[in-house]
CSV table of C-alpha atoms in Angstrom, one decimal:
chain,number,residue,atom,x,y,z
H,29,MET,CA,183.1,-42.5,282.4
H,30,ASN,CA,179.9,-44.5,281.3
H,31,ASP,CA,182.0,-47.6,280.2
H,32,PHE,CA,183.9,-47.8,283.3
H,33,LEU,CA,184.8,-51.2,284.4
H,34,ALA,CA,186.7,-52.2,287.9
H,35,GLU,CA,189.8,-52.6,286.1
H,36,ARG,CA,189.6,-49.7,284.3
H,37,VAL,CA,190.1,-47.9,287.1
H,38,VAL,CA,193.1,-49.7,288.5
H,39,SER,CA,194.6,-49.8,285.3
H,40,ALA,CA,194.3,-45.5,285.2
H,41,ALA,CA,195.5,-45.4,288.3
H,42,THR,CA,197.6,-42.4,288.6
H,43,SER,CA,197.7,-39.3,291.2
H,44,SER,CA,198.2,-36.8,288.0
H,45,PHE,CA,195.5,-35.1,285.9
H,46,THR,CA,197.4,-34.5,283.4
H,47,GLU,CA,198.5,-37.9,282.9
H,48,HIS,CA,194.6,-39.3,283.2
H,49,VAL,CA,193.7,-36.5,280.7
H,50,ALA,CA,196.6,-37.3,278.4
H,51,ALA,CA,195.4,-41.5,278.4
H,52,THR,CA,191.7,-40.3,278.1
H,53,ARG,CA,190.9,-36.8,276.6
H,54,PRO,CA,194.0,-35.8,274.9
H,55,ASP,CA,191.6,-33.3,273.3
H,56,LEU,CA,191.3,-31.5,276.2
H,57,LEU,CA,195.2,-30.2,276.7
H,58,PRO,CA,196.6,-27.3,275.5
H,59,PHE,CA,199.1,-28.6,273.9
H,60,HIS,CA,198.6,-31.7,271.7
H,61,ARG,CA,197.5,-29.6,268.8
H,62,SER,CA,198.7,-29.2,265.4
H,63,LEU,CA,199.1,-25.7,263.7
H,64,PRO,CA,200.4,-24.0,260.8
H,65,ALA,CA,204.4,-22.4,261.3
H,66,ASP,CA,204.2,-19.5,262.7
H,67,ALA,CA,200.9,-19.3,264.2
H,68,SER,CA,202.1,-16.3,266.6
H,69,ALA,CA,201.0,-13.4,264.5
H,70,VAL,CA,197.1,-14.2,265.3
H,71,ALA,CA,197.6,-14.7,269.1
H,72,PRO,CA,197.7,-11.9,272.0
H,73,HIS,CA,201.0,-12.1,273.7
H,74,ALA,CA,201.1,-11.7,277.5
H,75,THR,CA,204.2,-9.9,278.7
H,76,THR,CA,205.6,-9.2,282.0
H,77,ILE,CA,205.7,-11.0,285.3
H,78,VAL,CA,208.3,-10.4,288.1
H,79,ALA,CA,208.8,-12.3,291.4
H,80,LEU,CA,211.0,-11.7,294.0
H,81,ALA,CA,211.8,-13.0,297.8
H,82,PHE,CA,211.2,-11.0,300.7
H,83,ALA,CA,211.6,-11.7,304.8
H,84,GLY,CA,209.0,-14.8,305.2
H,85,GLY,CA,208.0,-15.5,301.6
H,86,VAL,CA,207.6,-14.6,298.0
H,87,ILE,CA,206.0,-12.4,295.5
H,88,MET,CA,204.4,-12.3,292.1
H,89,ALA,CA,203.4,-9.5,290.2
H,90,GLY,CA,202.0,-9.0,286.4
H,91,ASP,CA,201.1,-6.3,284.3
H,92,ARG,CA,197.9,-6.0,282.6
H,93,ARG,CA,198.6,-5.6,279.1
H,94,ALA,CA,198.3,-8.5,276.4
H,95,THR,CA,199.5,-7.5,272.7
H,96,MET,CA,198.6,-8.9,269.2
H,97,GLY,CA,201.7,-7.2,267.0
H,98,ASN,CA,201.7,-3.7,267.5
H,99,MET,CA,198.2,-3.4,268.8
H,100,ILE,CA,196.7,-3.6,272.6
H,101,ALA,CA,194.7,-6.6,272.6
H,102,SER,CA,193.8,-6.2,276.4
H,103,ARG,CA,194.6,-3.9,279.0
H,104,HIS,CA,192.5,-6.4,281.8
H,105,ILE,CA,194.1,-9.6,281.2
H,106,GLU,CA,195.6,-11.6,284.3
H,107,LYS,CA,198.9,-13.2,284.0
H,108,VAL,CA,199.4,-14.4,287.7
H,109,PHE,CA,197.5,-17.6,289.4
H,110,PRO,CA,197.4,-18.7,292.8
H,111,ALA,CA,198.4,-22.6,291.8
H,112,ASP,CA,197.4,-23.7,295.1
H,113,ARG,CA,197.2,-22.3,298.8
H,114,PHE,CA,201.1,-22.5,298.6
H,115,SER,CA,202.2,-21.1,295.5
H,116,VAL,CA,201.3,-19.2,292.3
H,117,LEU,CA,202.4,-18.9,288.8
H,118,GLY,CA,202.7,-16.0,286.2
H,119,ILE,CA,203.0,-16.6,282.8
H,120,ALA,CA,204.7,-15.0,279.8
H,121,GLY,CA,204.3,-15.4,275.9
H,122,THR,CA,201.1,-16.5,274.1
H,123,ALA,CA,198.4,-15.7,276.5
H,124,GLY,CA,195.4,-18.3,275.1
H,125,ILE,CA,198.2,-21.2,275.9
H,126,ALA,CA,199.4,-19.5,278.9
H,127,ILE,CA,195.9,-19.3,280.8
H,128,ASP,CA,195.4,-23.1,280.0
H,129,ILE,CA,198.6,-23.9,281.2
H,130,ALA,CA,197.9,-22.5,284.8
H,131,ARG,CA,194.2,-23.5,284.7
H,132,LEU,CA,195.8,-27.0,283.9
H,133,PHE,CA,198.4,-26.9,286.6
H,134,GLN,CA,195.7,-25.8,289.3
H,135,VAL,CA,193.5,-28.6,288.6
H,136,GLU,CA,196.5,-30.8,288.4
H,137,LEU,CA,197.4,-29.7,292.0
H,138,GLU,CA,194.2,-30.0,293.5
H,139,HIS,CA,193.6,-33.3,291.6
H,140,TYR,CA,197.1,-34.5,293.4
H,141,GLU,CA,196.0,-32.8,296.9
H,142,LYS,CA,192.3,-35.3,296.5
H,143,ILE,CA,193.9,-38.5,295.2
H,144,GLU,CA,196.7,-38.7,297.5
H,145,GLY,CA,195.4,-36.9,300.9
H,146,THR,CA,198.3,-34.8,300.8
H,147,LEU,CA,200.0,-31.7,299.5
H,148,LEU,CA,202.6,-32.2,296.8
H,149,SER,CA,205.9,-31.0,298.0
H,150,LEU,CA,207.1,-27.6,296.3
H,151,GLU,CA,209.8,-29.6,294.3
H,152,GLY,CA,207.3,-31.8,293.2
H,153,LYS,CA,204.8,-28.9,292.0
H,154,ALA,CA,208.2,-27.2,290.5
H,155,THR,CA,209.0,-30.5,288.5
H,156,ARG,CA,205.2,-31.1,287.1
H,157,LEU,CA,204.9,-27.3,286.0
H,158,GLY,CA,208.1,-28.3,284.1
H,159,ALA,CA,206.5,-31.1,282.4
H,160,MET,CA,203.9,-29.1,280.8
H,161,VAL,CA,206.2,-26.6,279.4
H,162,ARG,CA,208.1,-29.4,277.8
H,163,GLY,CA,204.7,-30.7,276.8
H,164,ASN,CA,203.5,-27.7,274.8
H,165,LEU,CA,207.7,-27.5,273.2
H,166,PRO,CA,206.2,-28.4,269.6
H,167,LEU,CA,204.0,-25.4,269.8
H,168,ALA,CA,206.6,-23.2,271.4
H,169,LEU,CA,208.3,-24.2,268.1
H,170,GLN,CA,205.4,-22.9,266.1
H,171,GLY,CA,205.7,-19.5,267.9
H,172,LEU,CA,203.3,-20.2,270.3
H,173,ALA,CA,205.8,-20.3,273.4
H,174,ALA,CA,204.5,-19.9,276.5
H,175,ILE,CA,207.1,-19.5,279.6
H,176,PRO,CA,205.9,-20.0,283.6
H,177,LEU,CA,207.8,-18.1,286.4
H,178,PHE,CA,207.0,-20.4,289.4
H,179,ALA,CA,206.8,-19.2,293.3
H,180,GLY,CA,205.7,-20.9,296.3
H,181,PHE,CA,206.3,-21.8,300.1
H,182,ASP,CA,208.2,-24.5,301.0
H,183,LEU,CA,206.7,-25.9,304.1
H,184,GLU,CA,209.4,-28.5,304.6
H,185,THR,CA,212.1,-25.6,305.1
H,186,ALA,CA,210.1,-22.9,305.7
H,187,VAL,CA,211.3,-20.7,303.0
H,188,GLY,CA,209.7,-19.2,299.7
H,189,ARG,CA,211.4,-20.2,296.9
H,190,LEU,CA,211.7,-19.3,292.9
H,191,PHE,CA,211.9,-21.1,289.9
H,192,SER,CA,211.8,-20.3,286.1
H,193,TYR,CA,212.2,-22.3,282.7
H,194,ASP,CA,213.1,-22.5,279.5
H,195,VAL,CA,211.2,-23.6,276.6
H,196,THR,CA,212.2,-27.3,276.8
H,197,GLY,CA,210.7,-27.5,280.1
H,198,GLY,CA,214.3,-27.0,282.1
H,199,ARG,CA,214.0,-25.9,285.5
H,200,TYR,CA,216.0,-23.4,287.7
H,201,GLU,CA,215.9,-22.2,290.8
H,202,GLU,CA,216.4,-18.7,291.1
H,203,LEU,CA,217.6,-16.8,294.1
H,204,GLU,CA,216.4,-13.3,295.4
H,205,HIS,CA,214.4,-12.1,292.4
H,206,HIS,CA,213.8,-13.0,288.4
H,207,SER,CA,211.6,-11.8,285.8
H,208,VAL,CA,210.2,-13.4,282.3
H,209,GLY,CA,208.7,-11.5,279.4
H,210,SER,CA,209.6,-9.1,276.7
H,211,GLY,CA,210.2,-6.2,279.5
H,212,SER,CA,211.9,-8.7,282.1
H,213,VAL,CA,215.2,-7.2,280.6
H,214,PHE,CA,214.4,-3.6,281.8
H,215,ALA,CA,212.1,-5.1,285.1
H,216,ARG,CA,215.8,-6.7,286.1
H,217,GLY,CA,217.7,-3.7,286.1
H,218,ALA,CA,215.2,-2.1,288.5
H,219,LEU,CA,215.1,-5.3,290.8
H,220,LYS,CA,218.8,-5.2,291.0
H,221,LYS,CA,218.8,-1.5,292.4
H,222,LEU,CA,215.9,-2.0,294.5
H,223,TRP,CA,215.9,-5.2,296.0
H,224,ARG,CA,217.8,-5.7,299.0
H,225,PRO,CA,217.8,-8.9,301.7
H,226,GLY,CA,215.2,-9.2,304.2
H,227,LEU,CA,212.8,-6.7,302.5
H,228,ALA,CA,209.6,-6.1,304.5
H,229,GLU,CA,206.4,-7.3,303.1
H,230,GLU,CA,204.8,-4.2,302.0
H,231,ASP,CA,208.2,-3.1,300.4
H,232,ALA,CA,208.7,-6.0,298.6
H,233,VAL,CA,205.4,-4.8,297.1
H,234,ARG,CA,206.7,-1.6,295.8
H,235,VAL,CA,209.8,-2.9,294.5
H,236,ALA,CA,207.9,-5.5,292.1
H,237,VAL,CA,205.1,-2.3,291.0
H,238,GLU,CA,208.3,-0.3,290.5
H,239,ALA,CA,210.1,-2.9,288.5
H,240,LEU,CA,207.1,-3.1,286.5
H,241,TYR,CA,206.8,0.5,286.3
H,242,ASP,CA,210.3,0.6,284.7
H,243,ALA,CA,209.4,-2.4,282.1
H,244,ALA,CA,206.4,-0.6,281.1
H,245,ASP,CA,208.5,2.7,280.5
H,246,ASP,CA,210.7,1.2,278.0
H,247,ASP,CA,208.6,-1.7,276.2
H,248,SER,CA,205.8,-0.8,274.3
H,249,ALA,CA,204.1,-4.6,275.1
H,250,THR,CA,204.0,-4.3,278.8
H,251,GLY,CA,201.1,-1.9,280.4
H,252,GLY,CA,202.1,0.5,283.2
H,253,PRO,CA,199.5,1.5,285.9
H,254,ASP,CA,196.7,3.1,284.7
H,255,PRO,CA,195.3,5.9,286.8
H,256,VAL,CA,193.0,6.6,284.1
H,257,ARG,CA,190.9,3.1,284.4
H,258,GLN,CA,192.3,2.5,287.6
H,259,LEU,CA,194.2,-0.6,286.8
H,260,TRP,CA,196.9,-1.7,288.5
H,261,PRO,CA,199.3,-5.0,288.5
H,262,VAL,CA,198.1,-8.4,289.3
H,263,VAL,CA,200.1,-8.8,293.1
H,264,TYR,CA,200.4,-12.4,295.1
H,265,THR,CA,201.9,-12.6,297.7
H,266,VAL,CA,202.9,-16.2,299.5
H,267,THR,CA,204.1,-16.8,303.2
H,268,ARG,CA,203.6,-19.8,305.5
H,269,LEU,CA,199.9,-18.5,305.9
H,270,GLY,CA,199.3,-19.2,302.2
H,271,SER,CA,199.3,-17.0,299.1
H,272,ARG,CA,197.0,-13.5,299.4
H,273,ARG,CA,196.1,-11.3,296.6
H,274,VAL,CA,197.6,-7.7,297.2
H,275,ALA,CA,193.9,-5.3,297.6
H,276,GLU,CA,193.3,-3.0,294.8
H,277,ARG,CA,193.4,-0.1,297.2
H,278,GLU,CA,196.9,-1.1,298.3
H,279,LEU,CA,198.4,-1.0,294.7
H,280,ALA,CA,196.6,2.4,293.9
H,281,ALA,CA,198.5,3.9,296.6
H,282,ILE,CA,201.6,2.4,296.1
H,283,ALA,CA,201.5,3.1,292.3
H,284,GLY,CA,200.4,6.3,293.1
H,285,ALA,CA,202.8,7.3,294.9
H,286,ILE,CA,205.5,6.4,292.3
H,287,ILE,CA,203.9,8.1,289.7
H,288,ALA,CA,204.3,11.3,292.3
H,289,GLU,CA,207.8,10.4,292.7
H,290,ARG,CA,209.0,10.4,289.3
H,291,SER,CA,206.5,13.3,288.3
H,292,VAL,CA,208.7,15.2,291.1
H,293,ALA,CA,211.6,14.2,289.5
H,294,GLY,CA,211.0,15.2,286.0
H,295,ARG,CA,214.0,13.0,284.6
H,296,GLU,CA,213.7,11.8,280.7
H,297,ALA,CA,215.7,8.7,281.1
Z,19,MET,CA,182.9,-83.6,283.0
Z,20,THR,CA,181.0,-81.2,285.3
Z,21,GLN,CA,177.3,-80.4,285.0
Z,22,GLN,CA,176.2,-76.9,285.3
Z,23,PHE,CA,173.5,-76.5,287.1
Z,24,TYR,CA,170.5,-74.0,286.1
Z,25,VAL,CA,170.4,-71.2,288.4
Z,26,SER,CA,167.3,-69.1,287.6
Z,27,PRO,CA,168.1,-65.4,287.5
Z,28,GLU,CA,166.0,-64.4,290.5
Z,29,GLN,CA,168.0,-66.5,292.2
Z,30,LEU,CA,171.3,-65.5,291.1
Z,31,MET,CA,170.4,-61.6,291.9
Z,32,LYS,CA,169.1,-62.4,295.3
Z,33,ASP,CA,172.4,-64.3,296.0
Z,34,ARG,CA,174.4,-61.4,294.6
Z,35,ALA,CA,172.6,-58.8,297.0
Z,36,ASP,CA,172.8,-61.1,299.7
Z,37,PHE,CA,176.3,-61.4,299.4
Z,38,ALA,CA,177.0,-57.5,299.2
Z,39,ARG,CA,174.7,-57.4,302.1
Z,40,LYS,CA,176.7,-59.4,304.4
Z,41,GLY,CA,179.7,-57.3,303.3
Z,42,ILE,CA,178.7,-54.3,304.3
Z,43,ALA,CA,176.7,-55.0,307.6
Z,44,ARG,CA,180.7,-56.4,308.6
Z,45,GLY,CA,181.5,-52.8,308.3
Z,46,ARG,CA,181.2,-49.7,310.7
Z,47,SER,CA,178.4,-47.2,310.2
Z,48,VAL,CA,179.1,-43.9,308.7
Z,49,VAL,CA,176.4,-40.5,309.4
Z,50,VAL,CA,176.3,-38.1,307.0
Z,51,LEU,CA,173.8,-34.9,308.5
Z,52,SER,CA,172.8,-31.9,307.3
Z,53,CYS,CA,172.9,-28.9,309.6
Z,54,ARG,CA,173.0,-25.1,309.5
Z,55,ALA,CA,176.7,-24.7,308.7
Z,56,GLY,CA,176.7,-27.1,306.8
Z,57,ILE,CA,176.8,-31.2,306.3
Z,58,ALA,CA,178.7,-32.8,308.9
Z,59,LEU,CA,180.3,-36.4,307.6
Z,60,VAL,CA,180.9,-38.5,310.7
Z,61,ALA,CA,182.3,-42.3,310.9
Z,62,GLU,CA,183.7,-44.6,313.1
Z,63,ASN,CA,187.0,-45.4,311.8
Z,64,PRO,CA,190.2,-46.8,313.5
Z,65,SER,CA,192.7,-46.2,310.4
Z,66,PRO,CA,194.0,-42.3,310.9
Z,67,SER,CA,195.4,-42.7,307.1
Z,68,LEU,CA,192.7,-45.1,305.2
Z,69,HIS,CA,190.1,-42.6,304.9
Z,70,LYS,CA,186.2,-43.4,304.6
Z,71,ILE,CA,185.4,-39.5,304.4
Z,72,GLY,CA,186.6,-37.3,301.2
Z,73,GLU,CA,186.9,-34.6,299.1
Z,74,ILE,CA,185.3,-34.7,295.5
Z,75,TYR,CA,185.0,-31.3,294.3
Z,76,ASP,CA,184.5,-27.7,295.7
Z,77,LYS,CA,180.7,-28.8,297.3
Z,78,ILE,CA,180.6,-32.5,296.8
Z,79,ALA,CA,182.1,-34.8,299.9
Z,80,PHE,CA,182.0,-38.5,299.6
Z,81,ALA,CA,181.4,-41.4,302.4
Z,82,ALA,CA,181.6,-44.7,302.1
Z,83,VAL,CA,181.2,-48.1,304.0
Z,84,GLY,CA,182.0,-51.5,302.9
Z,85,LYS,CA,185.4,-52.9,301.3
Z,86,TYR,CA,188.4,-50.3,301.5
Z,87,ASN,CA,189.6,-50.8,298.1
Z,88,GLU,CA,186.5,-50.9,296.1
Z,89,PHE,CA,184.8,-47.7,297.7
Z,90,GLU,CA,188.9,-46.2,297.5
Z,91,SER,CA,188.8,-46.9,293.4
Z,92,LEU,CA,185.3,-45.7,293.3
Z,93,ARG,CA,186.4,-42.3,294.7
Z,94,GLN,CA,189.5,-41.8,292.9
Z,95,ALA,CA,187.4,-42.4,289.9
Z,96,GLY,CA,185.1,-39.8,291.2
Z,97,VAL,CA,187.6,-37.1,291.8
Z,98,ARG,CA,188.6,-37.8,287.8
Z,99,TYR,CA,185.2,-37.4,286.7
Z,100,ALA,CA,184.6,-34.4,288.5
Z,101,ASP,CA,188.2,-32.5,287.8
Z,102,VAL,CA,188.0,-33.6,284.1
Z,103,ARG,CA,184.4,-32.5,283.8
Z,104,GLY,CA,185.3,-28.8,285.5
Z,105,TYR,CA,188.5,-28.6,283.7
Z,106,SER,CA,186.6,-29.0,280.2
Z,107,TYR,CA,183.4,-26.9,280.8
Z,108,ASP,CA,183.4,-24.9,284.1
Z,109,ARG,CA,183.8,-25.7,287.8
Z,110,GLU,CA,180.0,-24.8,288.9
Z,111,ASP,CA,179.0,-27.9,286.1
Z,112,VAL,CA,180.1,-30.2,288.3
Z,113,THR,CA,176.7,-31.4,290.5
Z,114,GLY,CA,176.4,-34.0,293.0
Z,115,ARG,CA,173.8,-35.5,290.8
Z,116,GLY,CA,176.0,-35.6,287.9
Z,117,LEU,CA,178.2,-37.9,290.0
Z,118,ALA,CA,176.0,-40.0,291.6
Z,119,SER,CA,174.4,-41.3,288.3
Z,120,VAL,CA,177.6,-42.3,287.0
Z,121,TYR,CA,178.2,-44.1,290.4
Z,122,ALA,CA,174.9,-45.4,290.2
Z,123,GLN,CA,176.0,-46.7,286.2
Z,124,SER,CA,179.0,-47.9,287.2
Z,125,LEU,CA,177.6,-49.8,290.5
Z,126,GLY,CA,174.9,-51.5,288.3
Z,127,ALA,CA,177.2,-52.4,285.6
Z,128,VAL,CA,179.2,-54.3,288.0
Z,129,PHE,CA,176.4,-55.8,289.9
Z,130,THR,CA,175.0,-58.0,287.0
Z,131,ALA,CA,178.0,-58.3,284.7
Z,132,GLU,CA,181.0,-58.9,286.9
Z,133,GLN,CA,182.0,-62.0,289.0
Z,134,LYS,CA,181.3,-60.2,292.2
Z,135,PRO,CA,179.4,-57.1,293.1
Z,136,PHE,CA,181.2,-54.1,294.7
Z,137,GLU,CA,180.7,-54.6,298.8
Z,138,VAL,CA,180.2,-51.3,299.0
Z,139,GLU,CA,177.6,-48.2,299.8
Z,140,LEU,CA,177.9,-44.5,299.1
Z,141,ILE,CA,176.7,-41.3,300.2
Z,142,VAL,CA,177.3,-38.7,297.3
Z,143,ALA,CA,176.8,-35.4,299.7
Z,144,GLU,CA,176.5,-31.6,298.1
Z,145,VAL,CA,176.1,-28.9,300.6
Z,146,GLY,CA,173.9,-26.1,299.1
Z,147,GLY,CA,172.7,-22.1,300.3
Z,148,ASP,CA,170.7,-23.9,303.0
Z,149,VAL,CA,169.6,-27.3,304.7
Z,150,GLU,CA,166.6,-27.6,301.8
Z,151,GLY,CA,169.3,-26.9,299.2
Z,152,ASP,CA,171.9,-29.5,300.6
Z,153,HIS,CA,171.7,-33.2,298.3
Z,154,LEU,CA,172.5,-36.3,300.2
Z,155,PHE,CA,172.3,-39.3,297.3
Z,156,ARG,CA,172.8,-42.7,299.0
Z,157,LEU,CA,174.0,-45.4,296.5
Z,158,THR,CA,173.7,-49.1,296.9
Z,159,PHE,CA,176.0,-52.2,295.8
Z,160,ASP,CA,173.6,-52.7,292.9
Z,161,GLY,CA,173.2,-49.3,291.7
Z,162,SER,CA,170.1,-47.8,293.3
Z,163,ILE,CA,170.0,-44.5,293.8
Z,164,ALA,CA,168.0,-42.4,296.8
Z,165,ASP,CA,167.9,-38.4,297.0
Z,166,GLU,CA,167.9,-38.4,301.0
Z,167,ARG,CA,166.7,-35.7,303.2
Z,168,ARG,CA,168.1,-34.4,306.5
Z,169,PHE,CA,170.9,-37.4,307.5
Z,170,VAL,CA,171.7,-40.8,306.0
Z,171,VAL,CA,173.2,-43.4,308.2
Z,172,MET,CA,174.7,-46.8,306.5
Z,173,GLY,CA,176.8,-49.7,307.5
Z,174,GLY,CA,176.4,-52.4,310.3
Z,175,ALA,CA,174.2,-51.0,312.8
Z,176,ALA,CA,172.5,-48.2,310.5
Z,177,GLU,CA,169.2,-48.7,311.7
Z,178,ARG,CA,170.0,-48.3,315.5
Z,179,VAL,CA,172.2,-45.7,314.6
Z,180,ALA,CA,169.6,-43.5,312.4
Z,181,GLU,CA,167.2,-44.0,315.0
Z,182,ALA,CA,169.0,-42.1,317.7
Z,183,VAL,CA,169.9,-39.2,315.0
Z,184,MET,CA,166.6,-39.2,314.1
Z,185,ASP,CA,165.8,-38.2,318.3
Z,186,GLY,CA,168.7,-35.3,318.0
Z,187,TRP,CA,168.4,-34.2,314.5
Z,188,THR,CA,167.9,-29.9,314.1
Z,189,SER,CA,168.1,-28.1,311.0
Z,190,GLU,CA,169.5,-25.3,313.3
Z,191,ALA,CA,172.2,-27.3,315.0
Z,192,ASP,CA,176.0,-26.1,314.1
Z,193,PHE,CA,179.0,-28.4,313.3
Z,194,PRO,CA,180.1,-28.9,316.9
Z,195,GLU,CA,176.2,-30.0,317.7
Z,196,ALA,CA,175.7,-31.7,314.8
Z,197,ILE,CA,179.1,-33.8,315.0
Z,198,ARG,CA,178.4,-34.4,319.1
Z,199,LEU,CA,174.7,-35.9,317.8
Z,200,ALA,CA,176.5,-38.6,315.4
Z,201,ALA,CA,179.0,-39.4,317.8
Z,202,ARG,CA,176.8,-40.2,320.4
Z,203,ALA,CA,174.6,-42.1,317.9
Z,204,LEU,CA,177.6,-44.1,316.7
Z,205,ARG,CA,178.9,-44.8,320.6
Z,206,GLU,CA,175.0,-46.1,321.6
Z,207,ASP,CA,175.2,-49.6,323.2
Z,208,ARG,CA,178.8,-49.8,322.4
Z,209,THR,CA,181.4,-50.4,325.9
Z,210,GLU,CA,184.2,-49.9,323.9
Z,211,PRO,CA,186.0,-46.5,322.8
Z,212,ILE,CA,185.6,-45.6,319.3
Z,213,THR,CA,187.7,-43.7,316.9
Z,214,LEU,CA,186.2,-41.0,314.8
Z,215,GLU,CA,186.9,-39.9,311.2
Z,216,VAL,CA,185.4,-36.6,310.6
Z,217,GLY,CA,184.8,-34.3,308.1
Z,218,VAL,CA,182.5,-31.4,307.0
Z,219,LEU,CA,180.9,-29.5,303.6
Z,220,ASP,CA,181.1,-25.8,304.9
Z,221,ARG,CA,178.1,-24.1,303.8
Z,222,ASP,CA,180.1,-20.5,303.9
Z,223,SER,CA,183.5,-21.2,303.0
Z,224,GLU,CA,183.7,-18.6,300.1
Z,225,THR,CA,183.2,-16.0,303.0
Z,226,THR,CA,185.0,-17.5,306.0
Z,227,ARG,CA,188.0,-19.3,304.8
Z,228,GLY,CA,187.8,-17.6,300.7
Z,229,THR,CA,187.8,-20.8,298.9
Z,230,ARG,CA,185.3,-22.8,296.8
Z,231,ARG,CA,186.5,-25.9,298.8
Z,232,ALA,CA,183.9,-26.4,301.0
Z,233,PHE,CA,185.4,-29.7,302.3
Z,234,ARG,CA,187.6,-29.5,305.8
Z,235,ARG,CA,188.9,-32.5,307.6
Z,236,ILE,CA,188.5,-32.6,311.2
Z,237,GLY,CA,191.9,-33.2,312.6
Z,238,PRO,CA,192.3,-35.2,316.0
Z,239,ASP,CA,193.2,-32.0,318.3
Z,240,GLU,CA,190.2,-30.2,316.9
Z,241,LEU,CA,187.6,-33.2,317.1
Z,242,ALA,CA,189.0,-33.7,320.8
Z,243,GLY,CA,187.9,-30.4,321.7
Z,244,ILE,CA,184.2,-30.7,320.0
Z,245,LEU,CA,183.9,-34.1,322.0
Z,246,ASP,CA,184.9,-32.9,325.0
Z,247,GLY,CA,181.5,-30.8,325.0
Z,248,LEU,CA,179.4,-33.7,324.5
Z,249,ALA,CA,181.6,-35.3,327.8
Z,250,GLU,CA,180.7,-32.4,329.7
Z,251,ARG,CA,177.1,-32.3,328.8
Z,252,GLN,CA,176.7,-35.8,329.6
Z,253,GLY,CA,178.8,-35.6,333.1
């Protein structure tokens, strides 16, 4: 910045933070690194994210476990992040890369808003996130994949929308609900049974927590609610009023109710 | 063949400074003032979309007078500087002082080395925990930098407006009072109605709005409500 000159400002004119950083400080990007083949064994992994639509918005929840091989690397990790006022993202896969991509995406959206003086459209945000996943493809092929799930409130059409991605950055709009990560097969099964059209917000939180419970039940890399440490999933809802993190005590009550119900049922599988 | 006349460095710099001053004096004024609620930035600006006031980072805002394309490029460069810094270190490592010194270097370099100096004057405002903790850095076209207290006025009628602000300034004002004071000062001696652009840096944005980003633009409706208070008091 010290050698800044008038023409540099103009030539560097872009509303994208990622493009600016790629041109000036590529070393800061989470990808663009060269690593030995299969570096995945040394990096903690984040697992299950669920997201679903409800009447008036979308909700996203992630468990709190990170694993490294067969060990638990962290019980406190957060994998769902607010992206801006009207969108959230959750990331499964290599934790270090995932957290960096989430951070980069947050700055990307805020940067656009400040430069242009207006919010990016929800479609635009989803496309930018796809480009970042694609940027990470070389690392993904070396075993360091990070796959996001994106949810936001579309201010144009006034509905909540969900987007999933593949490792090449391909973007797919999901209807009703979706899940990513190693426990996602189990979470999806639960979502299919529990989700109904027009769910109220508090019921949707319960469905999300219960889907994560089912994922944790069968997937060793997903952590369930932890009453001993008082650890609950990280849950965000997004409505026309913006995104909100669901309070710990609300989650404690919901998780407590689910655990109690299942204890009473006393079923094995 | 044309003869190159010798021009002394003193004369050259004086000519450049005069040129820049003339450009700025044509512009309409901007008032930035500290108050109890935070920092209010008020500009006379007929355009609803070409802003003279903008957000740079969490606690930092920008106000400018002069040539739009020049200060807009500086604003964008400031946003890039702040975002890169916040991304590579941490959000709290982005400071108004750091940004102001980058601007000072850029303006100084352009003033001495380029064909034409920037015809702009800038304020980098950073909101702190109280009025004493606020920083108002004023930057001029030649790269000079001043750390001002309480309030700053720049632009065409700066002296006259500053006198009017000085009379009414108090550290206990809330935003409506501060904005009304600035609006009154900008309207002094003016008969025709003027259009204002207003932004604020909220001192307590974390607690009141749940966001680290202290900057908020005051929309036309809200502004009309605030200024109605002014009309009532005068009427």
